[in-house]
PDB file of C-alpha atoms in Angstrom:
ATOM      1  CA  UNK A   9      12.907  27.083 -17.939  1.00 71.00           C
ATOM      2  CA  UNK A  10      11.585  25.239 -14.959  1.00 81.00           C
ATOM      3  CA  UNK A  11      13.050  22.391 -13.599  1.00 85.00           C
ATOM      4  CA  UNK A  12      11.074  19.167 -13.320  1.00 84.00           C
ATOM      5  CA  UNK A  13      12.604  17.828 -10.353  1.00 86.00           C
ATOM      6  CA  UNK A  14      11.356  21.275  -8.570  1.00 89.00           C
ATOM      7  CA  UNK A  15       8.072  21.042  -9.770  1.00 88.00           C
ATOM      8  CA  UNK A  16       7.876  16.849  -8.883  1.00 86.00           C
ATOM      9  CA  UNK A  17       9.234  18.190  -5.608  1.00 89.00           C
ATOM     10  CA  UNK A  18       5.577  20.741  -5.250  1.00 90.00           C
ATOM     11  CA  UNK A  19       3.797  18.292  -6.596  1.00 88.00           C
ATOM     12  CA  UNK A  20       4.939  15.562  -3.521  1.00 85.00           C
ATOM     13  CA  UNK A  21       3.909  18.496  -1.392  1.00 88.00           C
ATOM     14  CA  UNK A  22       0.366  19.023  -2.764  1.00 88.00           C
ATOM     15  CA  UNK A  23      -0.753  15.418  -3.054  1.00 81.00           C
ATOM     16  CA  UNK A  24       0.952  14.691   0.609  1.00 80.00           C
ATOM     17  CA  UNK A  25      -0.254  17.940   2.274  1.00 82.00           C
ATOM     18  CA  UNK A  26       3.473  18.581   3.728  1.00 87.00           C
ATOM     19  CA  UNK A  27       7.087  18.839   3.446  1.00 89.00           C
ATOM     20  CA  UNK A  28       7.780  15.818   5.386  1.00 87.00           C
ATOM     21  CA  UNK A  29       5.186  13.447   3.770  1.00 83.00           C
ATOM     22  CA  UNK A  30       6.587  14.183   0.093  1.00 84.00           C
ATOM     23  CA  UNK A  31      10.111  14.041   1.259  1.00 85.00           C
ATOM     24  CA  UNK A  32       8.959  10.597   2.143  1.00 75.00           C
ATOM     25  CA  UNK A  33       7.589   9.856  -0.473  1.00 73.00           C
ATOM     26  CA  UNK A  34      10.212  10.960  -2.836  1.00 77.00           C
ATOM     27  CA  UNK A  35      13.097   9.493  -0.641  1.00 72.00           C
ATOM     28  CA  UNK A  36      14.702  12.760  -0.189  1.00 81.00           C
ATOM     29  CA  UNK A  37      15.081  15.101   3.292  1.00 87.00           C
ATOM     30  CA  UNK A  38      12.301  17.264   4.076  1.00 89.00           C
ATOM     31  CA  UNK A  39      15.301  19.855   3.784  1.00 91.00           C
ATOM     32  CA  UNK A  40      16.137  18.806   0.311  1.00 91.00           C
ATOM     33  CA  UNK A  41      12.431  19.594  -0.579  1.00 90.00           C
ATOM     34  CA  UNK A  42      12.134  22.583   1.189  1.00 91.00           C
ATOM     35  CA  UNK A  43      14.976  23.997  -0.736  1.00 92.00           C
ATOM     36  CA  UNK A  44      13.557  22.337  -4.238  1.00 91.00           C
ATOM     37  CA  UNK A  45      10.688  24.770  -3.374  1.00 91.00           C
ATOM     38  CA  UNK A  46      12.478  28.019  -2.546  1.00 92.00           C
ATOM     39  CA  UNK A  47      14.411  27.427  -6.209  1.00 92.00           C
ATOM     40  CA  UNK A  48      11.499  27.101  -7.760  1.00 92.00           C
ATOM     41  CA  UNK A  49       9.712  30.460  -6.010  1.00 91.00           C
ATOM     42  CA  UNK A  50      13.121  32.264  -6.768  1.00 91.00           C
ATOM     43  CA  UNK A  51      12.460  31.260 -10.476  1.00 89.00           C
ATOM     44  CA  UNK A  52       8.787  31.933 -10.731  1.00 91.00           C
ATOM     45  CA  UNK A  53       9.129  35.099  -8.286  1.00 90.00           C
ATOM     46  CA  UNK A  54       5.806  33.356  -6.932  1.00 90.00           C
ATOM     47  CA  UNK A  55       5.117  32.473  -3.315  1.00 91.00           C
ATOM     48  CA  UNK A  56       4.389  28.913  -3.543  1.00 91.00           C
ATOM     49  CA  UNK A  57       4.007  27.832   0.633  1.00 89.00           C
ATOM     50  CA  UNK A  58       2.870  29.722   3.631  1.00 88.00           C
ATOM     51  CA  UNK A  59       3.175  28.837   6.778  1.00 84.00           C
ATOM     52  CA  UNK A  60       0.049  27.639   8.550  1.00 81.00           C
ATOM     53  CA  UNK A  61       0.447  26.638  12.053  1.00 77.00           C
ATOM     54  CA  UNK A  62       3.084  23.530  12.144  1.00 76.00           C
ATOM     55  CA  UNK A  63       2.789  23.173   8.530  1.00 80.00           C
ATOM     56  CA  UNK A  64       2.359  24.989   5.227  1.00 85.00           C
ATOM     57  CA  UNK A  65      -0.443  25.775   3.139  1.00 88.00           C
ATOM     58  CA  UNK A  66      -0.287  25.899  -0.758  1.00 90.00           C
ATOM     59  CA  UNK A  67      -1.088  28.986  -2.426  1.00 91.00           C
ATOM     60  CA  UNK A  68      -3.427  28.948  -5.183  1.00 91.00           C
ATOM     61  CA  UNK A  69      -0.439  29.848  -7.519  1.00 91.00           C
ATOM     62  CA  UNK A  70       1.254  26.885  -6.107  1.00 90.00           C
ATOM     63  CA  UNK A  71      -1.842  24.505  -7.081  1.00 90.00           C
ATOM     64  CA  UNK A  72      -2.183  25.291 -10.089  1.00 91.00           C
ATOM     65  CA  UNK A  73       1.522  25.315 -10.646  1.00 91.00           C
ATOM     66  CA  UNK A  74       1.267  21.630  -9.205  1.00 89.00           C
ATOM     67  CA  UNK A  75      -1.374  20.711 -12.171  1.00 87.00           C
ATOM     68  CA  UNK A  76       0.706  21.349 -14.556  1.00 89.00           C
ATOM     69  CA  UNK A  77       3.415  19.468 -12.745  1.00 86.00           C
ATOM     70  CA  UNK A  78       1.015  16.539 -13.111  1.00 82.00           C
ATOM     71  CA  UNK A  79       0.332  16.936 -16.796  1.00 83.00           C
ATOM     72  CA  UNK A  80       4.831  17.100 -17.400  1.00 85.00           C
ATOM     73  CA  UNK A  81       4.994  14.392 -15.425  1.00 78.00           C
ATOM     74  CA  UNK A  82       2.708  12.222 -17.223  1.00 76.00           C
ATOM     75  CA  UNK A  83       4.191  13.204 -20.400  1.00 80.00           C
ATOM     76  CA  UNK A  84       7.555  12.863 -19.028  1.00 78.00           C
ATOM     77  CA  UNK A  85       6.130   9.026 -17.729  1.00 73.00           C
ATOM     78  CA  UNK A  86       5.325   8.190 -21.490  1.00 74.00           C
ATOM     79  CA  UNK A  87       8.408   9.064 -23.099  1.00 75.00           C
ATOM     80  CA  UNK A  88      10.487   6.994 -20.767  1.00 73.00           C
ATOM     81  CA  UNK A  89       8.036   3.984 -21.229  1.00 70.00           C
ATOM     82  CA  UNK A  90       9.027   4.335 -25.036  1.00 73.00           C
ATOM     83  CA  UNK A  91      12.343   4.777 -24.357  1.00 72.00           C
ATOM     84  CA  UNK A  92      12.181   1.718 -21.982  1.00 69.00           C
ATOM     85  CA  UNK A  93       9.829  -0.460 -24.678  1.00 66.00           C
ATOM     86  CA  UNK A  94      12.236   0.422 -27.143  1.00 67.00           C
ATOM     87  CA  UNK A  95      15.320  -1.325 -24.985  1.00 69.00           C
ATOM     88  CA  UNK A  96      12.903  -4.138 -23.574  1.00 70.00           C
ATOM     89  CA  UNK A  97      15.116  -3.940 -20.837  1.00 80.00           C
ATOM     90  CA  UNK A  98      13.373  -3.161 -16.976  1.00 88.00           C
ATOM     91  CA  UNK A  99      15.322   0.358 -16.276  1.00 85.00           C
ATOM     92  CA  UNK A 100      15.499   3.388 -14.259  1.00 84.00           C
ATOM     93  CA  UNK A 101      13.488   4.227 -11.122  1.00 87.00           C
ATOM     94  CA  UNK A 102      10.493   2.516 -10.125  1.00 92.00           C
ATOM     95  CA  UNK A 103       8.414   3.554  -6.821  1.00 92.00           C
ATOM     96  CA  UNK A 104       6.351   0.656  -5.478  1.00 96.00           C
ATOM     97  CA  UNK A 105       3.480   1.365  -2.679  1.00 94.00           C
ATOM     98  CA  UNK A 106       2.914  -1.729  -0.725  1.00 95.00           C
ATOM     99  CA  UNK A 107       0.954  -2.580   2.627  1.00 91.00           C
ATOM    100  CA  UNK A 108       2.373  -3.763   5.367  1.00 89.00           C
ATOM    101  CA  UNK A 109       2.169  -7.569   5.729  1.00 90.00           C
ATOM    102  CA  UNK A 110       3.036  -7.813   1.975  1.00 94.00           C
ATOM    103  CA  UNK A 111       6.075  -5.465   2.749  1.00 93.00           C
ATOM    104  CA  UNK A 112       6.971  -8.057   4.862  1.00 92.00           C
ATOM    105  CA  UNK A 113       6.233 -11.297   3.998  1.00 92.00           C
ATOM    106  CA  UNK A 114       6.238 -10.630   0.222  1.00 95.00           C
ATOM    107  CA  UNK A 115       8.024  -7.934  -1.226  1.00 96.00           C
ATOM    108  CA  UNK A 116      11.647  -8.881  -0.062  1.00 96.00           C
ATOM    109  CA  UNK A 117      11.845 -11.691  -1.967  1.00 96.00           C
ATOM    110  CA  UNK A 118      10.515 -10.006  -4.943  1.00 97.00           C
ATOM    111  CA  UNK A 119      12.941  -6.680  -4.920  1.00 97.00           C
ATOM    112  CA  UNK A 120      15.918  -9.112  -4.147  1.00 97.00           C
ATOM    113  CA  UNK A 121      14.622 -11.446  -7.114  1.00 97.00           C
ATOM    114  CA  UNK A 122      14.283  -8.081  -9.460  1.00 97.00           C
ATOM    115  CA  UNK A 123      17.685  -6.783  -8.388  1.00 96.00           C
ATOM    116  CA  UNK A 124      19.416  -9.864  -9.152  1.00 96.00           C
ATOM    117  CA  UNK A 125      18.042 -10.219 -12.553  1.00 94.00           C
ATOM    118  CA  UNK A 126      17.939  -6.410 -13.646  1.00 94.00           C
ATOM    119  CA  UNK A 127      20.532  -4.162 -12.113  1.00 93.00           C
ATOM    120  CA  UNK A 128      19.415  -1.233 -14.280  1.00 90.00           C
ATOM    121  CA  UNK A 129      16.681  -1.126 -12.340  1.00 92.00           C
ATOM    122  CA  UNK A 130      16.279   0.977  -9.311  1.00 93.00           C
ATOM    123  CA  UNK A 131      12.930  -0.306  -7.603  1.00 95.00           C
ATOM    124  CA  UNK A 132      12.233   1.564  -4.034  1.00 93.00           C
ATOM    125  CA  UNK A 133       9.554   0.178  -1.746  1.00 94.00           C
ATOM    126  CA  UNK A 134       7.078   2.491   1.068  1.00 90.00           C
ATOM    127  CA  UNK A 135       4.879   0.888   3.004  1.00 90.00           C
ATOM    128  CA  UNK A 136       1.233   2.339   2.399  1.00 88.00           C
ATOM    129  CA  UNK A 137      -2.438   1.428   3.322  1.00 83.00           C
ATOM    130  CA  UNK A 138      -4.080   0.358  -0.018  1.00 83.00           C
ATOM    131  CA  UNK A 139      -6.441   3.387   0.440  1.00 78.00           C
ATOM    132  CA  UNK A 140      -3.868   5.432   0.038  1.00 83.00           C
ATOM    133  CA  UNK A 141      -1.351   3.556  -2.747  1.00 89.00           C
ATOM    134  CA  UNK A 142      -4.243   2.987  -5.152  1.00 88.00           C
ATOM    135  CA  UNK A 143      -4.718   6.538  -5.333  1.00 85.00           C
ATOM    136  CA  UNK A 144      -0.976   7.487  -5.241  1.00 86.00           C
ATOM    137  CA  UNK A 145      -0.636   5.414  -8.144  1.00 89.00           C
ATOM    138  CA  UNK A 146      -3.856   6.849 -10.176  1.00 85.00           C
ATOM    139  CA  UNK A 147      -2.438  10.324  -9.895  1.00 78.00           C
ATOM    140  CA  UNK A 148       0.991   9.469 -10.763  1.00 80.00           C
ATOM    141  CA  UNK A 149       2.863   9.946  -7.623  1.00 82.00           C
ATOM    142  CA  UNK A 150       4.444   6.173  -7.044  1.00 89.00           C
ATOM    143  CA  UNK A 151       4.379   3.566 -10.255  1.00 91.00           C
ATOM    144  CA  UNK A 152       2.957   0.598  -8.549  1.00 96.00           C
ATOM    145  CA  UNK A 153       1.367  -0.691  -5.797  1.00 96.00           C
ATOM    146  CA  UNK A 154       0.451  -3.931  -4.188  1.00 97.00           C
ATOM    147  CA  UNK A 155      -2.785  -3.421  -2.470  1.00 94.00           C
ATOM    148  CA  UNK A 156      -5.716  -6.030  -1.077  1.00 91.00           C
ATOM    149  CA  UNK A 157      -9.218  -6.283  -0.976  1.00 87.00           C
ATOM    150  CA  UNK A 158     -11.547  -8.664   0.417  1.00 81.00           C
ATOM    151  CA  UNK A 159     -13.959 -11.220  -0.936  1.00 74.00           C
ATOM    152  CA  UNK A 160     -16.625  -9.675  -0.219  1.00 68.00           C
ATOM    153  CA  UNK A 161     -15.710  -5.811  -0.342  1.00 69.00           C
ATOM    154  CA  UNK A 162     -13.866  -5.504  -3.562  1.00 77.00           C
ATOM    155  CA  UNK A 163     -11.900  -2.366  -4.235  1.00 79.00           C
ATOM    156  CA  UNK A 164     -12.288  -1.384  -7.667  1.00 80.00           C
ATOM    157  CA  UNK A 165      -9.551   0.200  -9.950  1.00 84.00           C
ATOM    158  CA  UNK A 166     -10.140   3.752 -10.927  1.00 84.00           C
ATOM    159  CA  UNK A 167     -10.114   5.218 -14.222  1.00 84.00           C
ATOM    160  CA  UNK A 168      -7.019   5.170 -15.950  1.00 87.00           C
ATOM    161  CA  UNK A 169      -5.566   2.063 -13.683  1.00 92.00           C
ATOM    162  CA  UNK A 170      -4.493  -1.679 -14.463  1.00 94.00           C
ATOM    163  CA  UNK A 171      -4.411  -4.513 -12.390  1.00 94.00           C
ATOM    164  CA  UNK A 172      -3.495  -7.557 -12.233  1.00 96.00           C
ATOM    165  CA  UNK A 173      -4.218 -10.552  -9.361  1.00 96.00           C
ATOM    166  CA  UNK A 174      -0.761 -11.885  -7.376  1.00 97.00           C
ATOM    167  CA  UNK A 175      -2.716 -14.478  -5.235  1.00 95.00           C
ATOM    168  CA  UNK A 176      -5.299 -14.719  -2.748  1.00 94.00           C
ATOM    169  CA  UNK A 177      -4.093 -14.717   1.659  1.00 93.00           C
ATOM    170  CA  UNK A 178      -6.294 -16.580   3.922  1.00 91.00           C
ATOM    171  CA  UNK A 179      -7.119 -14.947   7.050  1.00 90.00           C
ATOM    172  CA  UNK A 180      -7.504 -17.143  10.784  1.00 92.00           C
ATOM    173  CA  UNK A 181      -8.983 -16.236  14.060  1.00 94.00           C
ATOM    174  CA  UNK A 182      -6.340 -16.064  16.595  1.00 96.00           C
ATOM    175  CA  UNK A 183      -7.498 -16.514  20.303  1.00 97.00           C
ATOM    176  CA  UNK A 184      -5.225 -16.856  23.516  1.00 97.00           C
ATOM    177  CA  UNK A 185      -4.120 -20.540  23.952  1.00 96.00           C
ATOM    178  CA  UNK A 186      -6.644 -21.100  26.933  1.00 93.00           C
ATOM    179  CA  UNK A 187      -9.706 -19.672  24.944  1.00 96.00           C
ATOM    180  CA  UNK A 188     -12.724 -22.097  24.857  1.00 94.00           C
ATOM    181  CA  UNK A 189     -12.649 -21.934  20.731  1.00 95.00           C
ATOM    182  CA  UNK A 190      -8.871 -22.488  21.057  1.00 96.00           C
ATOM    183  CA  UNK A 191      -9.165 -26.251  20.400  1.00 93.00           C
ATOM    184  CA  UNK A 192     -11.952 -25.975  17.779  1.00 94.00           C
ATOM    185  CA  UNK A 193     -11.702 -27.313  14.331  1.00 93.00           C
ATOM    186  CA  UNK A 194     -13.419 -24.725  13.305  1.00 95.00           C
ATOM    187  CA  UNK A 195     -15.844 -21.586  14.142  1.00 94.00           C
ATOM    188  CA  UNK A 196     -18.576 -19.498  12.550  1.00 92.00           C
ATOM    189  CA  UNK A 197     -19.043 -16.025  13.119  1.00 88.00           C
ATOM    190  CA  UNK A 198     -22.014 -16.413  15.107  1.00 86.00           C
ATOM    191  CA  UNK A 199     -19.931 -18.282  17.916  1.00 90.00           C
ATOM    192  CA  UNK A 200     -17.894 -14.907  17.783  1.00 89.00           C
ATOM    193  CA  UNK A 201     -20.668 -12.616  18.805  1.00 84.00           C
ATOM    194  CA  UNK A 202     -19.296 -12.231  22.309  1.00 86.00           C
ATOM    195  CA  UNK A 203     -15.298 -11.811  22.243  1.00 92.00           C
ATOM    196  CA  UNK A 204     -13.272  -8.813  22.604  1.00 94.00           C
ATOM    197  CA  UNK A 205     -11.881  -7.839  19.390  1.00 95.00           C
ATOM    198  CA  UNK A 206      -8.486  -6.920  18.357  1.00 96.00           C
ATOM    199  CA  UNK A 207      -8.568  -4.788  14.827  1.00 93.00           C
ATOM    200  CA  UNK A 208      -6.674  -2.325  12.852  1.00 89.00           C
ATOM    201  CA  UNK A 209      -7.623   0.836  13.546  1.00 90.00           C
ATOM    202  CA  UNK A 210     -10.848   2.283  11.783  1.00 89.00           C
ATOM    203  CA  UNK A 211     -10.512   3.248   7.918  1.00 80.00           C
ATOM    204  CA  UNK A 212      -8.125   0.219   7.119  1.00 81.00           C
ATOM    205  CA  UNK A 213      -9.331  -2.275   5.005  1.00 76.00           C
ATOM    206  CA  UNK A 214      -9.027  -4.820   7.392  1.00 81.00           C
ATOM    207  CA  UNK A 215     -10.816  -3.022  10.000  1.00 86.00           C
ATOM    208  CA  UNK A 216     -14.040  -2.439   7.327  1.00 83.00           C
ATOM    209  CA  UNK A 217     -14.011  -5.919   6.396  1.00 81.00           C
ATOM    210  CA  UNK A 218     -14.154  -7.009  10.286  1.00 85.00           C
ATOM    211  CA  UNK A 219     -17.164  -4.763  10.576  1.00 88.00           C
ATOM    212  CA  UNK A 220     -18.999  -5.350   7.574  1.00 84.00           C
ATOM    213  CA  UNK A 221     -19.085  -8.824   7.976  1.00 81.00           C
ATOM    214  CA  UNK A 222     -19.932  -9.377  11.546  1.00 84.00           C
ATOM    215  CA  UNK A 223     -22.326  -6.966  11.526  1.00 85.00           C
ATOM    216  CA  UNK A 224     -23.654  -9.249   7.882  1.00 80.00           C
ATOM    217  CA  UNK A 225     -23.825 -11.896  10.209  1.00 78.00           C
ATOM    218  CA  UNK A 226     -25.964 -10.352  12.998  1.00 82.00           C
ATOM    219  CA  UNK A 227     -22.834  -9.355  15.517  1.00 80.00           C
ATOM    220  CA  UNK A 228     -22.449  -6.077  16.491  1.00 84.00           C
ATOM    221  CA  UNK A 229     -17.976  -6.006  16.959  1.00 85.00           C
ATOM    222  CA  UNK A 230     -16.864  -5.121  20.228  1.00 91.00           C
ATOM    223  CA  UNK A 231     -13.385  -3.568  19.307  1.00 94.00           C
ATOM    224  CA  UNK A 232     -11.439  -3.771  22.522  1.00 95.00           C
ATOM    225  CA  UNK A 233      -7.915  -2.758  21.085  1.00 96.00           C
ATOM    226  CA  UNK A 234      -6.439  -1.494  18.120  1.00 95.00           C
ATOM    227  CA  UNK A 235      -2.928  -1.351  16.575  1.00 93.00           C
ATOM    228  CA  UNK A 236      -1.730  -1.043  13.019  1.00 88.00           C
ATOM    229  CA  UNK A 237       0.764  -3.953  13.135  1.00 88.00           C
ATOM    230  CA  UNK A 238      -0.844  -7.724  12.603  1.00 88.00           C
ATOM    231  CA  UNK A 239       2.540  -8.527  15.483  1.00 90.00           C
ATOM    232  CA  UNK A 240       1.064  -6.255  17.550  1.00 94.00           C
ATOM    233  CA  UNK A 241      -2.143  -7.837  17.484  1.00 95.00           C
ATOM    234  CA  UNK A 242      -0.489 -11.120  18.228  1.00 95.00           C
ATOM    235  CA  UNK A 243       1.327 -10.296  21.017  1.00 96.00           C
ATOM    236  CA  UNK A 244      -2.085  -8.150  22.028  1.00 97.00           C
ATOM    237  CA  UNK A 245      -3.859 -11.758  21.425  1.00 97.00           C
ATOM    238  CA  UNK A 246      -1.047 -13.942  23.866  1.00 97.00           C
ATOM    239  CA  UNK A 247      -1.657 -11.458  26.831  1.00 97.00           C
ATOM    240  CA  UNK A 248      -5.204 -12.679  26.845  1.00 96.00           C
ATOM    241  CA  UNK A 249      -6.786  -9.301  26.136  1.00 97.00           C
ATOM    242  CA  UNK A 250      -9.222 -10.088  23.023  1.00 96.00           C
ATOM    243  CA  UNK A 251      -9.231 -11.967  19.507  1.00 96.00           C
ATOM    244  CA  UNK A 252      -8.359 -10.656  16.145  1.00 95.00           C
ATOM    245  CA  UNK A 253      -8.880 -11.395  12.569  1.00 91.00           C
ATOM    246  CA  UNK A 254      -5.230 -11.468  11.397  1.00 91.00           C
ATOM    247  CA  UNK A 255      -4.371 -12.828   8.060  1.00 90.00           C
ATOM    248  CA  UNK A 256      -1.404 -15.192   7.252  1.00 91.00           C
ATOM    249  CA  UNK A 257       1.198 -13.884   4.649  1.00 92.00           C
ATOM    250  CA  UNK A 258       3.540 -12.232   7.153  1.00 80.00           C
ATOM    251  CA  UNK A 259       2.145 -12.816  10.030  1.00 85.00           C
ATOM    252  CA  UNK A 260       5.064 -15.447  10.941  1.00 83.00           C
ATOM    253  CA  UNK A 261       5.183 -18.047  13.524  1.00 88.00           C
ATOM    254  CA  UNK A 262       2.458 -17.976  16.499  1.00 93.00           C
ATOM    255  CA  UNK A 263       4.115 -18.060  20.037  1.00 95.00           C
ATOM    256  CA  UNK A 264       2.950 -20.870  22.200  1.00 95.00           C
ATOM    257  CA  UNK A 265       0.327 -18.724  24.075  1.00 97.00           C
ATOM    258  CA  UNK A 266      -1.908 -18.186  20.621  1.00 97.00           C
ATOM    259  CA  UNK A 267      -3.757 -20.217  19.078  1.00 96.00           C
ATOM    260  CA  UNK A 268      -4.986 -20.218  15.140  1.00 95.00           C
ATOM    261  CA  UNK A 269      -8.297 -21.307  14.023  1.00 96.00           C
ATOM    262  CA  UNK A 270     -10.581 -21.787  10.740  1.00 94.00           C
ATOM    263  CA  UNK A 271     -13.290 -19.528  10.103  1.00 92.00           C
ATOM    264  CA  UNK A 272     -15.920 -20.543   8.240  1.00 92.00           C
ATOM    265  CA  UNK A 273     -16.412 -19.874   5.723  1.00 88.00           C
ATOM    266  CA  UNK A 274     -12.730 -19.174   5.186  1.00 89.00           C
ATOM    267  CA  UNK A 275     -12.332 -15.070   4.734  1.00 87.00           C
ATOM    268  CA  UNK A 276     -10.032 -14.389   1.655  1.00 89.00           C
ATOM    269  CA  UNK A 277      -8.078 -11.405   0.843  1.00 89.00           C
ATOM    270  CA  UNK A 278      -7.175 -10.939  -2.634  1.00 92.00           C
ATOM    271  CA  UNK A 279      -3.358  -9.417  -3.448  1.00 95.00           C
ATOM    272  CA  UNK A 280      -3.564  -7.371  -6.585  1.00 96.00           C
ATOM    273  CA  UNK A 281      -0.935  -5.208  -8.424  1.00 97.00           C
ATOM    274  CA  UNK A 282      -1.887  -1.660 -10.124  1.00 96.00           C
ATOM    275  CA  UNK A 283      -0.357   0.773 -12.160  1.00 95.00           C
ATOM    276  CA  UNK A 284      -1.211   3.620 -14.944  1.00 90.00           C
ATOM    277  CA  UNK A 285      -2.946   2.148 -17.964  1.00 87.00           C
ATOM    278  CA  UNK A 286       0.054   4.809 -19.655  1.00 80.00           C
ATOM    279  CA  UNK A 287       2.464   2.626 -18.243  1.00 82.00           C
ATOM    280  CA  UNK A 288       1.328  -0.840 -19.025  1.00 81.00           C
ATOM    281  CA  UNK A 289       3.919  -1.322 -21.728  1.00 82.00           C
ATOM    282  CA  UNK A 290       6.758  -0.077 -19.486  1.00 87.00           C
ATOM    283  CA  UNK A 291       9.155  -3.169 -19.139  1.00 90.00           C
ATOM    284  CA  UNK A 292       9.884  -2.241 -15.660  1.00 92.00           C
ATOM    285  CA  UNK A 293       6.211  -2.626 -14.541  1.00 94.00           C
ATOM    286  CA  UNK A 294       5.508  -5.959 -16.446  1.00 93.00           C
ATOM    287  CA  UNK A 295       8.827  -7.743 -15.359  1.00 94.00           C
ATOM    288  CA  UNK A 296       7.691  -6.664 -11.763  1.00 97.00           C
ATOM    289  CA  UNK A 297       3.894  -7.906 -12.051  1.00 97.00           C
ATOM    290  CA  UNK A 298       5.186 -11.122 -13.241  1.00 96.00           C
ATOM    291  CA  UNK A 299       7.965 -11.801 -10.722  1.00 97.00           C
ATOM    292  CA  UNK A 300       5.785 -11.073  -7.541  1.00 97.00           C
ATOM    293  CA  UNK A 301       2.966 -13.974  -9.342  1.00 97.00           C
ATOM    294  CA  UNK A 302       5.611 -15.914  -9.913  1.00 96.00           C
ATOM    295  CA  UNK A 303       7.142 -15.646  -6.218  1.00 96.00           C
ATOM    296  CA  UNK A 304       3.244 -15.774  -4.872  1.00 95.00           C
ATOM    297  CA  UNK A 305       3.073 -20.061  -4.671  1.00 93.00           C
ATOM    298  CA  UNK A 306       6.297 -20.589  -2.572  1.00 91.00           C
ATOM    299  CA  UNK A 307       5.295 -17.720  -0.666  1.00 89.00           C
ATOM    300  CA  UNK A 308       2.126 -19.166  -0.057  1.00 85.00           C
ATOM    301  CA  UNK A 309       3.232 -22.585   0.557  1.00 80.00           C
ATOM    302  CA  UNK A 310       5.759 -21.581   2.921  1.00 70.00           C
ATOM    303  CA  UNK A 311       3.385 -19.298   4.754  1.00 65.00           C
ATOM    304  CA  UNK A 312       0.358 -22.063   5.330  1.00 59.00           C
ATOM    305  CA  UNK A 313       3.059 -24.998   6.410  1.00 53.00           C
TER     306      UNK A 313
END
């Protein structure tokens, strides 16, 4: 008989591409993994990873064990949504993909709201780039995830995913204190044509939207910088060395040497939950969508005082 937990364990492995990304993502040590794997080759007498350079490569035997991993686990995932329906009680383990401003600005309040109202539920947050979460969540690695998308690039849901909207995040230019904008009521993106940018890195969302629409508006970006973290940007931002796009939920208070302002028309980010159409009736999933839109309006409020 083979043990789930194993097999979950090669799964992490094949949809992460190594031992320390699904040990990650399962909240275990990459050792722990590792030795879920050996079991599991010791009960198969199959070789399941070789070594291939730094990292490991899946054997074919592996991959298609993996499959089938997928297909228990999804039939696992609907007989603990019955169990769970039956109790109408949020329970058990639920693994939430979130990016990063929303990990921050957001998603404290909500775990701390869900712990305090249902104990018997263990929900575990990791940071992760909508790109990635959506996808995690339409092949059944995390539960949930709170991704983004912008008003004009929309990022569909893929077959076999639900979602539901949280709110929508405002986004502001930020330019050094003695910029020439700095004191403007307002800009267009033509009177950004010029500046030094400040961007996530290429293949964010963030970073596609900053592209798509400058370029929409005849601007050709000149990306001076990049870094991952919207503080980072800031601080990049209060040195003098560019401008950014940085949106407001979790960006936190501006230091003296930035200054904030509209763009028109104001870009919009919407905030959007999704999880397995197999799992909409899961208690755990709808208590969770409807605590983070009920959180979203004092979050909101308190972030554009």
């Amino acid at each position: 008989m083979l043990d789930l937990g194993r097999l979950r364990a090669l799964h992490a492995v094949a949809v992460h591409g190594s031992v320390n990304a699904a040990a990650a993502a399962l909240g275990y040590t990459p050792s722990a993994v590792s030795q879920q794997i050996a079991k599991l080759e010791r009960e198969t007498r199959t070789t399941l990873l070789e070594r291939q350079g730094r990292g490991v490569r899946l054997t074919d035997e592996a991959r298609q064990l993996a499959r089938t991993a997928e297909q228990l686990m999804s039939l696992v995932e609907e007989a603990e949504v019955r169990l769970e329906e039956r109790r109408g009680l949020p329970a058990g383990r639920l693994a939430i993909g979130c990016f990063a401003s929303a990990a921050r600005g957001l998603m404290p309040q909500a775990l701390a709201e869900l712990a305090r109202r249902h104990p018997a539920l263990d929900a575990r947050l990791s940071e992760i780039d909508p790109h990635v979460s959506v996808d995690l969540v339409a092949r059944g690695v995390i539960d949930l995830a709170v991704a983004h998308d912008w008003d004009i690039a929309p990022m569909p849901a893929p077959p076999g995913v639900e979602q539901a909207l949280i709110g929508e995040d405002l986004c502001d230019v930020l330019v050094p204190a003695g910029h020439p904008l700095a004191a403007a009521p307002s800009v267009s993106r033509a009177d950004l044509k010029d500046e030094r940018w400040i961007s996530q890195p290429p293949g964010t969302v963030c970073h596609d939207w900053l592209m798509r629409t400058l370029r929409a508006a005849g601007c050709e970006p000149h990306i001076a910088h990049q870094a991952e973290e919207n503080h980072t940007q800031v601080a990049l931002v209060a040195a003098g060395l560019g401008i950014a796009l940085v949106p407001r939920l979790g960006r936190g208070a501006l230091p003296a040497q930035v200054a904030a302002v509209r763009l028109e028309p104001v870009p919009v980010r919407r905030l959007s939950a999704l999880w397995r159409a197999g799992a909409a009736r899961r208690p755990a999933i709808t208590e969770t969508v409807r605590t983070l839109q009920e959180l979203w309006p004092s979050v909101a409020a308190h972030r554009d005082a």
